[in-house]
Short mmCIF file of C-alpha atoms and ligand atoms in Angstrom, two decimals:
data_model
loop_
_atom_site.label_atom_id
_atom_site.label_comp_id
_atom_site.label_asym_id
_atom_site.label_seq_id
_atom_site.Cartn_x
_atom_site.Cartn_y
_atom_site.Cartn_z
CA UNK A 1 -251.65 65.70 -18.82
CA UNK A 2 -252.08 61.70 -18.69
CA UNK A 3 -253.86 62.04 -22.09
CA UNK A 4 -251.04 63.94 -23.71
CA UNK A 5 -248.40 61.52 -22.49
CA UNK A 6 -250.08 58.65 -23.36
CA UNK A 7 -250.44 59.90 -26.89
CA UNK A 8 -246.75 60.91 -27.33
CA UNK A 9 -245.74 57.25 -26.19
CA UNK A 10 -248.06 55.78 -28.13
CA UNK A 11 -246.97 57.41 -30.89
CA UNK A 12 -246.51 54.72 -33.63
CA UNK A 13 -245.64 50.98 -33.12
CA UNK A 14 -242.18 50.79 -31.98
CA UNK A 15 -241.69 47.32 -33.27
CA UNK A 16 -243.07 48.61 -36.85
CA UNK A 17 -240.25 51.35 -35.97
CA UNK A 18 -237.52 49.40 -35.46
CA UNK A 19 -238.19 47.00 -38.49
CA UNK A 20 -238.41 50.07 -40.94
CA UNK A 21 -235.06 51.33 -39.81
CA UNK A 22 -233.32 48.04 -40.59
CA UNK A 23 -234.93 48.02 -44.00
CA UNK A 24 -233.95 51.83 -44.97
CA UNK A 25 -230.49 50.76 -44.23
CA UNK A 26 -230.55 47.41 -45.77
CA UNK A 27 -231.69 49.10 -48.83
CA UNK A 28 -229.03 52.00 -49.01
CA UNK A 29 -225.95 49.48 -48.05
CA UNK A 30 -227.72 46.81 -50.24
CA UNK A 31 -227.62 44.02 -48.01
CA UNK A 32 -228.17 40.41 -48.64
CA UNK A 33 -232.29 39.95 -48.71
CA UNK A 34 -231.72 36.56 -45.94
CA UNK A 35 -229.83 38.59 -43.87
CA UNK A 36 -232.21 40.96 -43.92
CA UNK A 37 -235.19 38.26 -43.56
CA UNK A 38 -233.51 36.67 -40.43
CA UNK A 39 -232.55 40.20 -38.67
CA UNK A 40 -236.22 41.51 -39.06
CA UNK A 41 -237.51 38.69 -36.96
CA UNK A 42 -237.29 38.43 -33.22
CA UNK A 43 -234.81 34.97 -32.73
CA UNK A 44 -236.68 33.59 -29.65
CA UNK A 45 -240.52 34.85 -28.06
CA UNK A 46 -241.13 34.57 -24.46
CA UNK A 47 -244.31 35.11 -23.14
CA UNK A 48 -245.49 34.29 -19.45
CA UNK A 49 -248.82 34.52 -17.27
CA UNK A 50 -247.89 34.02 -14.03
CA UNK A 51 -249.65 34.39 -10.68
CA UNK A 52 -248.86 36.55 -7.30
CA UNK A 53 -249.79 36.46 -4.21
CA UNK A 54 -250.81 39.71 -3.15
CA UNK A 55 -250.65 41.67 0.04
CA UNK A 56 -254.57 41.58 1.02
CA UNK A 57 -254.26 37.97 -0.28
CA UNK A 58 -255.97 37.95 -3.98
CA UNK A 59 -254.02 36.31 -6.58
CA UNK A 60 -253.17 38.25 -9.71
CA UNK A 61 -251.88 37.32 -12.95
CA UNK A 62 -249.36 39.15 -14.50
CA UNK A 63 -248.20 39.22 -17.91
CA UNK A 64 -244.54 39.38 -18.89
CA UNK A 65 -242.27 38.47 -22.04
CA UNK A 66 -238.33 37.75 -22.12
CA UNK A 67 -237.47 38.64 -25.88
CA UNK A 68 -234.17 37.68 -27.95
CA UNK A 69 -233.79 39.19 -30.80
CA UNK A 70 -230.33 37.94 -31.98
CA UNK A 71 -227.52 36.13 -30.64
CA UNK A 72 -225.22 35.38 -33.57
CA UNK A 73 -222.59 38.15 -31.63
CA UNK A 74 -222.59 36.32 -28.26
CA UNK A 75 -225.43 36.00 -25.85
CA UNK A 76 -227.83 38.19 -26.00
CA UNK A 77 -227.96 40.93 -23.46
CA UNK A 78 -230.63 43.53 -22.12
CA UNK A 79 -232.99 45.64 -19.58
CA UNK A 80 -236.18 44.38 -17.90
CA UNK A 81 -238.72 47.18 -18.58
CA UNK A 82 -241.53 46.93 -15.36
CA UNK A 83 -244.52 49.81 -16.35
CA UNK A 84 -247.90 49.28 -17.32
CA UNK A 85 -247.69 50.54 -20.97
CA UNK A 86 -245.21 47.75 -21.76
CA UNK A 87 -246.64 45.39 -24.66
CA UNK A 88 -244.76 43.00 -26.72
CA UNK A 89 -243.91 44.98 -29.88
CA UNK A 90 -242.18 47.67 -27.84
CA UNK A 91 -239.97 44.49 -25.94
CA UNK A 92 -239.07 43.19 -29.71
CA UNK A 93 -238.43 46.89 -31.14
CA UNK A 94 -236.03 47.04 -27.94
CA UNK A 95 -234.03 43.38 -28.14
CA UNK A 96 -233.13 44.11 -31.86
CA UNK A 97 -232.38 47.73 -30.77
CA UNK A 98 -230.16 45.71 -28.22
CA UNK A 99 -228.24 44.15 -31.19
CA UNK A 100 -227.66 46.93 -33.00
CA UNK A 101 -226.53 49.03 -29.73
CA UNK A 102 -223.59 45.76 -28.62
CA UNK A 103 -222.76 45.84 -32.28
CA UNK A 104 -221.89 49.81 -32.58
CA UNK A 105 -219.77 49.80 -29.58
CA UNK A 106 -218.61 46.41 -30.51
CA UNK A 107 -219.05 44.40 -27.44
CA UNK A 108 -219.69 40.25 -27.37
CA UNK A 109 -223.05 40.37 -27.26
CA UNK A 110 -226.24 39.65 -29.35
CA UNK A 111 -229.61 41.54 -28.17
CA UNK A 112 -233.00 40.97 -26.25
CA UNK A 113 -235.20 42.82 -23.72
CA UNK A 114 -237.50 42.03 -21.21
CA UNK A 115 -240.85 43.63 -19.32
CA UNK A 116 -243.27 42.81 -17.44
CA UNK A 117 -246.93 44.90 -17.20
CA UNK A 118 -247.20 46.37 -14.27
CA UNK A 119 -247.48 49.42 -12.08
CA UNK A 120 -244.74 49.24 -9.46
CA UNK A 121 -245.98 52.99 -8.11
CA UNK A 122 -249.05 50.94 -6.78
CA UNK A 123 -247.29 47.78 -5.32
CA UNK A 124 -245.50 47.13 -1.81
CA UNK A 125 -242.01 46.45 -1.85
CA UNK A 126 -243.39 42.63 -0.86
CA UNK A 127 -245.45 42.50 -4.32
CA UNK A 128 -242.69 43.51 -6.23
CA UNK A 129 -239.90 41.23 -4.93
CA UNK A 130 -243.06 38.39 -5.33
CA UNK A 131 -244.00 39.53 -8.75
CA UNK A 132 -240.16 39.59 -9.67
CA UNK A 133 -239.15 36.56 -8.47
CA UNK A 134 -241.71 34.11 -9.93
CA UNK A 135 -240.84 36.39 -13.06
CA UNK A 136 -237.28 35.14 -12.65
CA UNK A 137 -238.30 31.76 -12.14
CA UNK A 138 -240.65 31.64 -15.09
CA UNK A 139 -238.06 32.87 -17.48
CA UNK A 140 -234.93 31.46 -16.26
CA UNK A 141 -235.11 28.73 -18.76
CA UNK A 142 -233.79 31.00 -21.13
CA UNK A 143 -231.75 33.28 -19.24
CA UNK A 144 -228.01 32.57 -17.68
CA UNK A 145 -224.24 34.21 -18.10
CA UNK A 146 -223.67 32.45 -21.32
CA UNK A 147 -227.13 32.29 -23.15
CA UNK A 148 -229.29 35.85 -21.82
CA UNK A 149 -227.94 38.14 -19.47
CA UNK A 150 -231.04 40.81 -17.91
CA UNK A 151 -230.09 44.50 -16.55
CA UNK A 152 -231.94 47.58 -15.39
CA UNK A 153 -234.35 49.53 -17.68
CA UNK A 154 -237.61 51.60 -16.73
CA UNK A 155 -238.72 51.16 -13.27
CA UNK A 156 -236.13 48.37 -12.27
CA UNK A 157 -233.32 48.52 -10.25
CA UNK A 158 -230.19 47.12 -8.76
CA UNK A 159 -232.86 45.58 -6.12
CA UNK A 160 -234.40 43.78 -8.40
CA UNK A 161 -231.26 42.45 -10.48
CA UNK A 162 -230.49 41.13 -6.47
CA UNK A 163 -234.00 39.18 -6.95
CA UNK A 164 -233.45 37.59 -9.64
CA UNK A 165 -229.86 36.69 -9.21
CA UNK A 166 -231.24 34.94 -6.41
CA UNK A 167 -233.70 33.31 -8.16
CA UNK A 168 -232.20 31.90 -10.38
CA UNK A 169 -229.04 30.87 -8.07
CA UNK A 170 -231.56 29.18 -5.96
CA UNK A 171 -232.83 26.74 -8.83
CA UNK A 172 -229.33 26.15 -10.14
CA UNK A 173 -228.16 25.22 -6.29
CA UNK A 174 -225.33 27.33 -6.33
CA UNK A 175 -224.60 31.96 -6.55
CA UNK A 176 -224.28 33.02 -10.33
CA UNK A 177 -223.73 36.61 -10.30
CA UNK A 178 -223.09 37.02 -13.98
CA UNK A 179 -226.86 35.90 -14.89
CA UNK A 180 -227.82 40.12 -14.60
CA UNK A 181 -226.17 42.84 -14.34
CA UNK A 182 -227.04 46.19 -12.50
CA UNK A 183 -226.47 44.67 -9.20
CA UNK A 184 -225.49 45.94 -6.23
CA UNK A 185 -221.65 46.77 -5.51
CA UNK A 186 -221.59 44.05 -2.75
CA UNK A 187 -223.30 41.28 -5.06
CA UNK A 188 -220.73 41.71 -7.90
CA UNK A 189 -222.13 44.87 -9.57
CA UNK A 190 -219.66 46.86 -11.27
CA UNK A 191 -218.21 50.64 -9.77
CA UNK A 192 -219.57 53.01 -12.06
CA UNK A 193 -222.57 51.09 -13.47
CA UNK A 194 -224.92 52.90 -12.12
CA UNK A 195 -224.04 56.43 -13.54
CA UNK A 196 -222.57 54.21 -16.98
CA UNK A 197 -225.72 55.59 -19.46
CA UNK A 198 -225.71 58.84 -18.49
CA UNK A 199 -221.53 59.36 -18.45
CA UNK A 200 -221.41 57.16 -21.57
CA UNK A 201 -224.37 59.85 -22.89
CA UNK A 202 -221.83 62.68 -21.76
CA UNK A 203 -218.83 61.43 -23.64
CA UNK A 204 -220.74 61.45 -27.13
CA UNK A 205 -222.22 65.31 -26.49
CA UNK A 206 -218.66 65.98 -25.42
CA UNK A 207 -217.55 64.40 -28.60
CA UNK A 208 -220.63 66.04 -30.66
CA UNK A 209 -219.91 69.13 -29.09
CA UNK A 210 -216.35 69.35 -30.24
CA UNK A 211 -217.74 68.21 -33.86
CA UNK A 212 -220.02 71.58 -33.72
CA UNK A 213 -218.34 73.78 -32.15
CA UNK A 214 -220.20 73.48 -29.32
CA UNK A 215 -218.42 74.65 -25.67
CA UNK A 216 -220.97 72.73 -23.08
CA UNK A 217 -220.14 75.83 -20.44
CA UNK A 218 -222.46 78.26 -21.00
CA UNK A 219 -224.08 76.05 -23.02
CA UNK A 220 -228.15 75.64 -22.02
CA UNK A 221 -229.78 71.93 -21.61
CA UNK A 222 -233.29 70.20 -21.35
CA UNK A 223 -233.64 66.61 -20.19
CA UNK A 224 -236.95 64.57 -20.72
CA UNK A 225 -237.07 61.61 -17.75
CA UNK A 226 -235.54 62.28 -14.45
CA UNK A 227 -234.49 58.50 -13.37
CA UNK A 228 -231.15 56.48 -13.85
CA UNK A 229 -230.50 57.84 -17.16
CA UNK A 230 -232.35 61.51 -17.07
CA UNK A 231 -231.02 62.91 -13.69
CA UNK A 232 -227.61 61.92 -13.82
CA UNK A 233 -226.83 63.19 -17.57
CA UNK A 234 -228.36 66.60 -16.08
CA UNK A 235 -225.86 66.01 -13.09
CA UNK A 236 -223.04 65.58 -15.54
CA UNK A 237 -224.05 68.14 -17.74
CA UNK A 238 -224.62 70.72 -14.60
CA UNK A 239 -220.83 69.54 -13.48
CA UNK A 240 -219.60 70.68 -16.66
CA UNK A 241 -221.13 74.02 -16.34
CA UNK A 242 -224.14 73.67 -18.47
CA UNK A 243 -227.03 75.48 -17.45
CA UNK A 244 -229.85 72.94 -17.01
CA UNK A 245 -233.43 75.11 -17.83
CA UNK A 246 -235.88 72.74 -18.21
CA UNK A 247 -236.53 69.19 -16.66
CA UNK A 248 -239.14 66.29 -16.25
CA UNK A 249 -240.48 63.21 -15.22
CA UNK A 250 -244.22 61.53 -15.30
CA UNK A 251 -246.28 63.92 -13.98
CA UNK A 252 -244.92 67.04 -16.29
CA UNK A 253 -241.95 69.84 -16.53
CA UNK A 254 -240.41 72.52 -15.05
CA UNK A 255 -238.49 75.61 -16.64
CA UNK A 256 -236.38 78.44 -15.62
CA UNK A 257 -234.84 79.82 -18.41
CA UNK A 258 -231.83 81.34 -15.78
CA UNK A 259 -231.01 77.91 -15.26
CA UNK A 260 -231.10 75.76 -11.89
CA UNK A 261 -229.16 72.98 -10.15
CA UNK A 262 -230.38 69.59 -10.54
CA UNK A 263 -228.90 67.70 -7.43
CA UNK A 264 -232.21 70.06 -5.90
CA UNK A 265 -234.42 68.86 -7.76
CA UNK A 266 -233.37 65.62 -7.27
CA UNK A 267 -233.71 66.18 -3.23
CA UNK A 268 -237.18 67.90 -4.17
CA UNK A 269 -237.97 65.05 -6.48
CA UNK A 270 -237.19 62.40 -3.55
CA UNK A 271 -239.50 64.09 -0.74
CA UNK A 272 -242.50 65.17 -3.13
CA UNK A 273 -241.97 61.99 -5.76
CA UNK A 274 -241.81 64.46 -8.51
CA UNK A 275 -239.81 67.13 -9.92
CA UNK A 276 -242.83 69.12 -10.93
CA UNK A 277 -243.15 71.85 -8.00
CA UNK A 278 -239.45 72.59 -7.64
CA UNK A 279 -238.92 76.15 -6.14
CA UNK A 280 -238.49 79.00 -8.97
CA UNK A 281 -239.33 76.82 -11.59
CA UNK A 282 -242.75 77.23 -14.00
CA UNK A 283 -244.78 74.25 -14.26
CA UNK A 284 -244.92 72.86 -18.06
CA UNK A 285 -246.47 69.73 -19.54
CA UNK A 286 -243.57 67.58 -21.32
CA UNK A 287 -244.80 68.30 -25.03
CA UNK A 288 -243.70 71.54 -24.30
CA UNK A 289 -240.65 70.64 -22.45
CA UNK A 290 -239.37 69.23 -25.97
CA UNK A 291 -239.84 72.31 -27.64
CA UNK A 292 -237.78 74.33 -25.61
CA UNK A 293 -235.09 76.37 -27.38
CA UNK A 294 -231.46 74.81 -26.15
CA UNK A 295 -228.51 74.04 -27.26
CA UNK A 296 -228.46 70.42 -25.90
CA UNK A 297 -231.75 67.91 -26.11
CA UNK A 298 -231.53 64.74 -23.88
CA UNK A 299 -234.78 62.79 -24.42
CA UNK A 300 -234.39 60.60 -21.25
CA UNK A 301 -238.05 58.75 -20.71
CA UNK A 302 -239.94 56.43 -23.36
CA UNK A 303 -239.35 56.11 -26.85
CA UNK A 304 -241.87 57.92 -29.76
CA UNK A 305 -241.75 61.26 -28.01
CA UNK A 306 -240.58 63.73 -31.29
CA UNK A 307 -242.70 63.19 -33.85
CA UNK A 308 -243.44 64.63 -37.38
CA UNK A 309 -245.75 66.39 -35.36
CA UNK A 310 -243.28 68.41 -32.99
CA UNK A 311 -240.02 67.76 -34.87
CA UNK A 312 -240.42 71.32 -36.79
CA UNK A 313 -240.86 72.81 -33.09
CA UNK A 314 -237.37 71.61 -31.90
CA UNK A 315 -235.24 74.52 -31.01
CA UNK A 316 -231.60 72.70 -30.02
CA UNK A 317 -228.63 72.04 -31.66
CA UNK A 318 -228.11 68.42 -30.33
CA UNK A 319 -230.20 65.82 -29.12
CA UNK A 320 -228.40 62.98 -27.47
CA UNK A 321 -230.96 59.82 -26.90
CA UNK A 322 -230.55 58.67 -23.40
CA UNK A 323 -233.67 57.06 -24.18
CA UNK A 324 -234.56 54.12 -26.33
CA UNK A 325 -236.44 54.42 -29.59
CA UNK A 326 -237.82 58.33 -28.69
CA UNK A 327 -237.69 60.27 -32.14
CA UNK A 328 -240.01 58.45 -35.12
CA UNK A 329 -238.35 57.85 -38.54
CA UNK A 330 -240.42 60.88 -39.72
CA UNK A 331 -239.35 63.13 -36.98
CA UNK A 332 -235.34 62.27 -37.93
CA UNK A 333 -235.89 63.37 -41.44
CA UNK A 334 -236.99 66.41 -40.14
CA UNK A 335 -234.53 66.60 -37.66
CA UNK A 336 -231.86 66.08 -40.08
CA UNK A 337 -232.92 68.82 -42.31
CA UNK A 338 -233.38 71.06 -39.67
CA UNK A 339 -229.04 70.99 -39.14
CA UNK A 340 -229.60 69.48 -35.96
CA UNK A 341 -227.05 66.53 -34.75
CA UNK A 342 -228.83 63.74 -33.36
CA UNK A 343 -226.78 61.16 -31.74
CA UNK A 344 -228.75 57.87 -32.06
CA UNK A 345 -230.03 55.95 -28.77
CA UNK A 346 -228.01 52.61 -30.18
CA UNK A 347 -224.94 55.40 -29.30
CA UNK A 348 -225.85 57.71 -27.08
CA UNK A 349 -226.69 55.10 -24.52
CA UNK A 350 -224.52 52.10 -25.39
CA UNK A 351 -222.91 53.24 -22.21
CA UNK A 352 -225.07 51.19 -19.89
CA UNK A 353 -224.66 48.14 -21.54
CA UNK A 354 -220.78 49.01 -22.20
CA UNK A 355 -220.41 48.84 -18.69
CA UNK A 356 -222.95 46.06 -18.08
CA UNK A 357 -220.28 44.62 -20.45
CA UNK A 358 -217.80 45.13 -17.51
CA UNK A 359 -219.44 44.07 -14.87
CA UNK A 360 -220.28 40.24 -16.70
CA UNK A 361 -216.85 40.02 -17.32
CA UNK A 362 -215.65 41.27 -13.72
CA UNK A 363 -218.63 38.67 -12.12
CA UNK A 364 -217.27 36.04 -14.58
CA UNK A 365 -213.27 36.23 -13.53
CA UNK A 366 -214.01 37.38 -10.27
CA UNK A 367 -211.47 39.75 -10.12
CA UNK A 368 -213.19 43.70 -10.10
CA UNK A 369 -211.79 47.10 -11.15
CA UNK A 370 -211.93 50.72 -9.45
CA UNK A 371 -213.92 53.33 -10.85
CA UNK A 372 -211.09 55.18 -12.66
CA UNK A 373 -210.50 51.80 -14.96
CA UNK A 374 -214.39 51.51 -15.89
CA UNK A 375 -214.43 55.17 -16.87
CA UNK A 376 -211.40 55.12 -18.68
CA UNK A 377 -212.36 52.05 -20.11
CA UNK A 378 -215.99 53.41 -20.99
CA UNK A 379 -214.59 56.49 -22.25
CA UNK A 380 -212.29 54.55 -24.82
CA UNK A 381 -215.41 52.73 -26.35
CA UNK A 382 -217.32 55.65 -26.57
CA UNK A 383 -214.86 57.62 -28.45
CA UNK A 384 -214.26 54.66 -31.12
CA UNK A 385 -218.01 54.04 -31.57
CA UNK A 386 -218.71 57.80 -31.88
CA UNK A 387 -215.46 58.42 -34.07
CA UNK A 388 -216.42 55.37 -36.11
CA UNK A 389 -220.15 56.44 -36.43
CA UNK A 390 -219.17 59.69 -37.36
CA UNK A 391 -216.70 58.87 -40.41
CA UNK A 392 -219.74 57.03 -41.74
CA UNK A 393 -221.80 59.44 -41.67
CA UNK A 394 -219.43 61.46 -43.48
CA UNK A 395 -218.82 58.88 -46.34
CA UNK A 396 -222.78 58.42 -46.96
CA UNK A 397 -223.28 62.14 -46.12
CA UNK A 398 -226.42 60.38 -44.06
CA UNK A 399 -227.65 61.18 -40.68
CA UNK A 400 -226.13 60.01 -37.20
CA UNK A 401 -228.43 56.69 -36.65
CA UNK A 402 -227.94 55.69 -40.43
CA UNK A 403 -224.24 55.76 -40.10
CA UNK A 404 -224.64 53.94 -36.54
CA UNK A 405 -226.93 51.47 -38.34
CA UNK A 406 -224.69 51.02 -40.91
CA UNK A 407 -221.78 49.69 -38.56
CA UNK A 408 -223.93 47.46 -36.85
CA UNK A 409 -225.79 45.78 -39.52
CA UNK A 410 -222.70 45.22 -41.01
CA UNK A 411 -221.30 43.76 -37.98
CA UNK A 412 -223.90 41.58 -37.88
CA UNK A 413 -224.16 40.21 -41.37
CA UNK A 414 -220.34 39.57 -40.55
CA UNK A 415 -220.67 37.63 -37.90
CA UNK A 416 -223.18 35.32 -40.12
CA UNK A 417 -221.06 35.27 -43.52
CA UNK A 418 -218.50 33.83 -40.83
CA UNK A 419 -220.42 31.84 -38.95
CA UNK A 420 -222.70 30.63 -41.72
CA UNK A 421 -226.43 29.02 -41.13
CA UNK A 422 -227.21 26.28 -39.62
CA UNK A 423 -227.08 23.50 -40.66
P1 NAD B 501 -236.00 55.13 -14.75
O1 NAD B 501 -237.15 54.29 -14.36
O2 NAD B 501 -234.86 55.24 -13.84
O3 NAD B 501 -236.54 56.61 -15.07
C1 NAD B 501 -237.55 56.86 -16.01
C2 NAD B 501 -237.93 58.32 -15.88
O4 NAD B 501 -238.82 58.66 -16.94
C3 NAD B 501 -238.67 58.64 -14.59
O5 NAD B 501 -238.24 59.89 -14.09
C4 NAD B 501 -240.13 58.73 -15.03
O6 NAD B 501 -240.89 59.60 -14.21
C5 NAD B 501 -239.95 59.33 -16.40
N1 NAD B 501 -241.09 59.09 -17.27
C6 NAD B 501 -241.84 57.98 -17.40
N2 NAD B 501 -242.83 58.20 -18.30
C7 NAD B 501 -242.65 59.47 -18.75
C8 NAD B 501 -243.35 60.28 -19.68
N3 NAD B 501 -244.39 59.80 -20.35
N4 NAD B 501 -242.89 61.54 -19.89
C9 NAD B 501 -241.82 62.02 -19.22
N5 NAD B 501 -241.13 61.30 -18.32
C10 NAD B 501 -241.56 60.04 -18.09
O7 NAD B 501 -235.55 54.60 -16.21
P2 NAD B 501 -234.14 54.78 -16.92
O8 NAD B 501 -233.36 53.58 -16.64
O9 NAD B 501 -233.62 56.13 -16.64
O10 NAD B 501 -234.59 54.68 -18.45
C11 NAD B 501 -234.98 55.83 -19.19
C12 NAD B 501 -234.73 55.56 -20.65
O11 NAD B 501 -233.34 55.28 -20.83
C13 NAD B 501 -235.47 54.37 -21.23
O12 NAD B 501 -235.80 54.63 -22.58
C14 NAD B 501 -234.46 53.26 -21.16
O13 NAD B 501 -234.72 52.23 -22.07
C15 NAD B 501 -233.21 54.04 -21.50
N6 NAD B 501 -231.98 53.37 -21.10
C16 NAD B 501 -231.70 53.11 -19.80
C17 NAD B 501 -230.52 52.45 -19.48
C18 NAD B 501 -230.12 52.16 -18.06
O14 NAD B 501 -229.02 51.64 -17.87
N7 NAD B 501 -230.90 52.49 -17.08
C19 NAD B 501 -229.65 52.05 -20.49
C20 NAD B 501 -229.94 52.36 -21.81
C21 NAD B 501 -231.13 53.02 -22.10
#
């Protein structure tokens, strides 16, 4: 099982990913070769050794990295990834995704990631606040509301944004709230933030949907990942009578092709720490879970999952990435000739940092919204990006993610034809 996994993540270098899906675009919309030279490199590298003080009193040192990839939209903004197969080129390939994500849905922000190598299933809660706070401390000299602002990703949580908003508001002598966001309601955090990738996930299958011909009830979904993103989207997707069959986290998959309701397996997932085991369900290993036949795919774990090597196997008609990076440039072509509508990650899951978005500017005017507003807000950008995304496609008769690259790149090389370079 571990073996598997660890192959399909490993999959090919997601930094060598990223940069070969800003020069396929670059080429088609013939973009200007400096552009191109300055967007392919990572604007500022972060990397830190730092020690912690364990529980049975050892020291160790971790390794973390706090990674900008571009800022020319605003300051840059994105998660802080905490598992143990985090290595630098994956935090690069995720700050410029970051860019390219604010740019589509056209938010004030540049992009940059963070992630620290670790494996929070083995530490006490005492480690982890520990670990994250001397974290916070090491990189706070590039982070703050108007230069970097960090948020949630894999295995980090509105507990830890509370960390390292303290953190950092204890070396500046006074509370900044808008230095992360992803915090708790009662620290500033945003109604709505928490569920914000997954709904804003929902809105562009709802739109995709409508594009196809696609009515979600009755329809049949499989979700890869069963954290933030994962469980709510099959939540949402449940709520809007779509029949959830297949499911998984870490430790593998589970199937029942009559459908079952995921607010169970979330309760099952809480007491046994996995979904794997649920009642009435067949136990599969997540390779499998992929290949599935469905009408709705929603990759919700680590990125390089479909492959050239499974792509063929797909049996949906739309695969919405709530995760970051997880179908290879090979495995789109495929995808693509295959008829099968994949909304792009930099889309698909713009909704977390829409909303992120929202809470920075709630934390920075102090003055906060209900839920309804944030939705209805969300919803709005969602239906722009994914309206805008999808006229381009039509226009280059190109593929979801080269139409969403499109917009963004050229966003980008915008804002530098405008702002010009330095000096
Ligand atoms: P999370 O930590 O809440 O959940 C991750 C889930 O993935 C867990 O259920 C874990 O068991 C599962 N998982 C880990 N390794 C796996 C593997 N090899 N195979 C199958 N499942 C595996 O993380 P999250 O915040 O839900 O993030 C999931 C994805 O969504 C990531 O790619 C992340 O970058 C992306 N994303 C998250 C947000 C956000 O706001 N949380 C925003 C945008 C994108």
């Amino acid at each position: 099982m571990v073996t598997v996994e660890k192959k399909e993540t490993k999959h090919l270098d997601a930094w060598e990913m990223a940069v070969s899906q800003l020069e396929e675009v670059a080429e088609l919309i013939d973009l200007d070769p400096n552009i191109v030279e300055i967007l392919s490199k990572c604007k500022r590298e972060l990397t830190v050794n730092f020690p912690v003080r364990m529980d049975d009193q050892s020291v160790k040192v971790f390794t973390g990295f706090r990674i900008q990839h571009n800022d020319v939209r605003g300051p840059s903004k994105g998660g802080l990834r905490y598992a143990p197969s985090v290595y630098k080129g994956e935090v690069m390939a995720l700050a410029m995704w970051m860019t390219w994500k604010c740019a589509v849905v056209g938010i004030p922000y540049g992009g940059a990631k963070g992630g620290v190598i670790c494996n929070t299933k083995e530490m006490s809660m005492g480690e982890l606040e520990r670990m994250t706070r001397r974290f916070a401390s090491e990189i706070s000299i590039i982070i703050g509301p108007e230069k970097d602002i960090p948020a949630p990703d894999v295995y980090t949580n509105p507990q830890v944004m509370a960390w390292i908003m303290d953190t950092y508001s204890m070396i500046k002598g006074y509370s900044v709230p808008g230095v992360v966001t992803g915090k708790p309601i009662t620290l500033g955090g945003s109604l709505g933030r928490n569920e914000a990738t997954a709904t804003g996930c929902i809105y562009t299958i709802e739109d995709a949907a409508r594009k196809i011909g696609l009515n979600l009830k009755g329809s049949t979904a499989v979700v890869q990942g069963y954290g933030n993103a994962g469980a709510i989207a099959a939540r949402l997707l449940f709520e809007r009578g779509c029949k959830i069959i297949g499911v998984s986290d870490s430790r593998g998959g589970i199937f029942n092709p009559e459908g079952f309701d995921p607010n169970k397996v979330m309760d099952h997932k809480k007491e046994t720490g996995t979904v794997v085991g649920y009642p009435g369900t067949r136990k599969i290993t997540n390779s499998e879970l992929l290949e599935l036949e469905c009408d709705i795919l929603v990759p919700a774990a680590l990125e390089g999952v479909i492959t050239e090597e499974n792509a063929d196997n797909i049996k949906t008609k739309i695969v919405a990435e709530a995760a970051n990076g997880p179908t290879t440039p090979k495995a789109d072509k495929i995808l693509f000739r295959k008829g099968i509508m994949v909304i792009p990650d930099i889309l698909a899951n713009a909704g977390g940092v829409t909303v992120s978005y929202f809470e920075w500017v709630q934390s920075e005017t102090a003055l906060f919204w209900d839920e309804k507003e944030v939705n209805t807000k969300l919803r709005n950008i969602m239906d722009r990006a994914f309206n805008n995304v999808f006229e381009i496609r039509e226009e280059h008769k190109c593929n979801m993610r080269t139409a969403a690259y499109i917009l963004a790149i050229e966003r980008v090389s915008e804002a530098y034809k405008l702002r010009g370079i330095f000096p």
